[in-house]
Amino acid sequence: PLVVNFKSNNVNASKLEFDMGDGNVKQNEQNPQHIFKLPGRYIPLMVISDTFGCTYTMPPIDTIYVYPYPQSSFNYEGTCYGFPVQFNTQSLSNDTTITSYLWEFLQDGKRDTSTGIAPLYIFPRGGVPTVKLTTVNKAGCSNTFSDQIRLKTLKADFIPVSKYNCVGNYINIKSTVKSDTTIQSYKWDI
């Protein structure tokens, strides 16, 4: 929505009418205020009448452009904490281009930020952090999209099967991987 204050310097009119160009008309208000609620192009007119019944429409002075808010949205790939998560904007802005992106990564009272269309971010802990994306278009209109991400836990570790091992003998080891999801594969680098 855009709030516009109109001002008339007219002194002798018996009737004053403002046609806002969006279907709304304000009558007998010297300095009306109007809220344009929808995006679009509006040409307001002022019509004055005198005591003789003569009506005069003032020529339009300016066009009012009301730009839409951008539609902020994103998707992401990767959900394991301690590993990079790739974020990608899916934001749209009709009638104008997006000029800035502000990403906020909120976890346990800590706030990190990034800019750009597709940042990588590594969450230091598991849990359910909030990610916010604020986009601003060329007209200065902004919008924020927020989502929570459930981070998966994966802790790779192993222990020797035997407490005592001799030099030159094979050592049997046991995986102690902890995960809140199904392990797809193991790769041992020894």
PDB file of N, CA, C and O in Angstrom, residues 105-111 125:
ATOM      1  N   PHE A 105      20.733 -16.140   9.148  1.00  0.00           N
ATOM      2  CA  PHE A 105      20.788 -17.507   9.666  1.00  0.00           C
ATOM      3  C   PHE A 105      20.743 -17.400  11.188  1.00  0.00           C
ATOM      4  O   PHE A 105      21.685 -16.914  11.804  1.00  0.00           O
ATOM      5  N   LEU A 106      19.642 -17.831  11.781  1.00  0.00           N
ATOM      6  CA  LEU A 106      19.394 -17.648  13.214  1.00  0.00           C
ATOM      7  C   LEU A 106      19.382 -19.001  13.910  1.00  0.00           C
ATOM      8  O   LEU A 106      18.568 -19.869  13.587  1.00  0.00           O
ATOM      9  N   GLN A 107      20.309 -19.148  14.874  1.00  0.00           N
ATOM     10  CA  GLN A 107      20.384 -20.407  15.612  1.00  0.00           C
ATOM     11  C   GLN A 107      20.908 -20.132  17.017  1.00  0.00           C
ATOM     12  O   GLN A 107      21.962 -19.532  17.175  1.00  0.00           O
ATOM     13  N   ASP A 108      20.153 -20.577  18.001  1.00  0.00           N
ATOM     14  CA  ASP A 108      20.545 -20.443  19.416  1.00  0.00           C
ATOM     15  C   ASP A 108      20.922 -19.013  19.792  1.00  0.00           C
ATOM     16  O   ASP A 108      21.909 -18.774  20.472  1.00  0.00           O
ATOM     17  N   GLY A 109      20.147 -18.044  19.325  1.00  0.00           N
ATOM     18  CA  GLY A 109      20.393 -16.644  19.665  1.00  0.00           C
ATOM     19  C   GLY A 109      21.510 -15.990  18.875  1.00  0.00           C
ATOM     20  O   GLY A 109      21.798 -14.814  19.061  1.00  0.00           O
ATOM     21  N   LYS A 110      22.148 -16.725  17.999  1.00  0.00           N
ATOM     22  CA  LYS A 110      23.226 -16.188  17.170  1.00  0.00           C
ATOM     23  C   LYS A 110      22.672 -15.849  15.790  1.00  0.00           C
ATOM     24  O   LYS A 110      21.835 -16.571  15.263  1.00  0.00           O
ATOM     25  N   ARG A 111      23.142 -14.734  15.197  1.00  0.00           N
ATOM     26  CA  ARG A 111      22.676 -14.291  13.889  1.00  0.00           C
ATOM     27  C   ARG A 111      23.868 -14.073  12.969  1.00  0.00           C
ATOM     28  O   ARG A 111      24.727 -13.251  13.234  1.00  0.00           O
ATOM     29  N   ARG A 125      25.833 -26.307  14.623  1.00  0.00           N
ATOM     30  CA  ARG A 125      25.167 -27.267  15.508  1.00  0.00           C
ATOM     31  C   ARG A 125      23.914 -27.802  14.828  1.00  0.00           C
ATOM     32  O   ARG A 125      23.366 -27.194  13.929  1.00  0.00           O
TER      33      ARG A 125
END
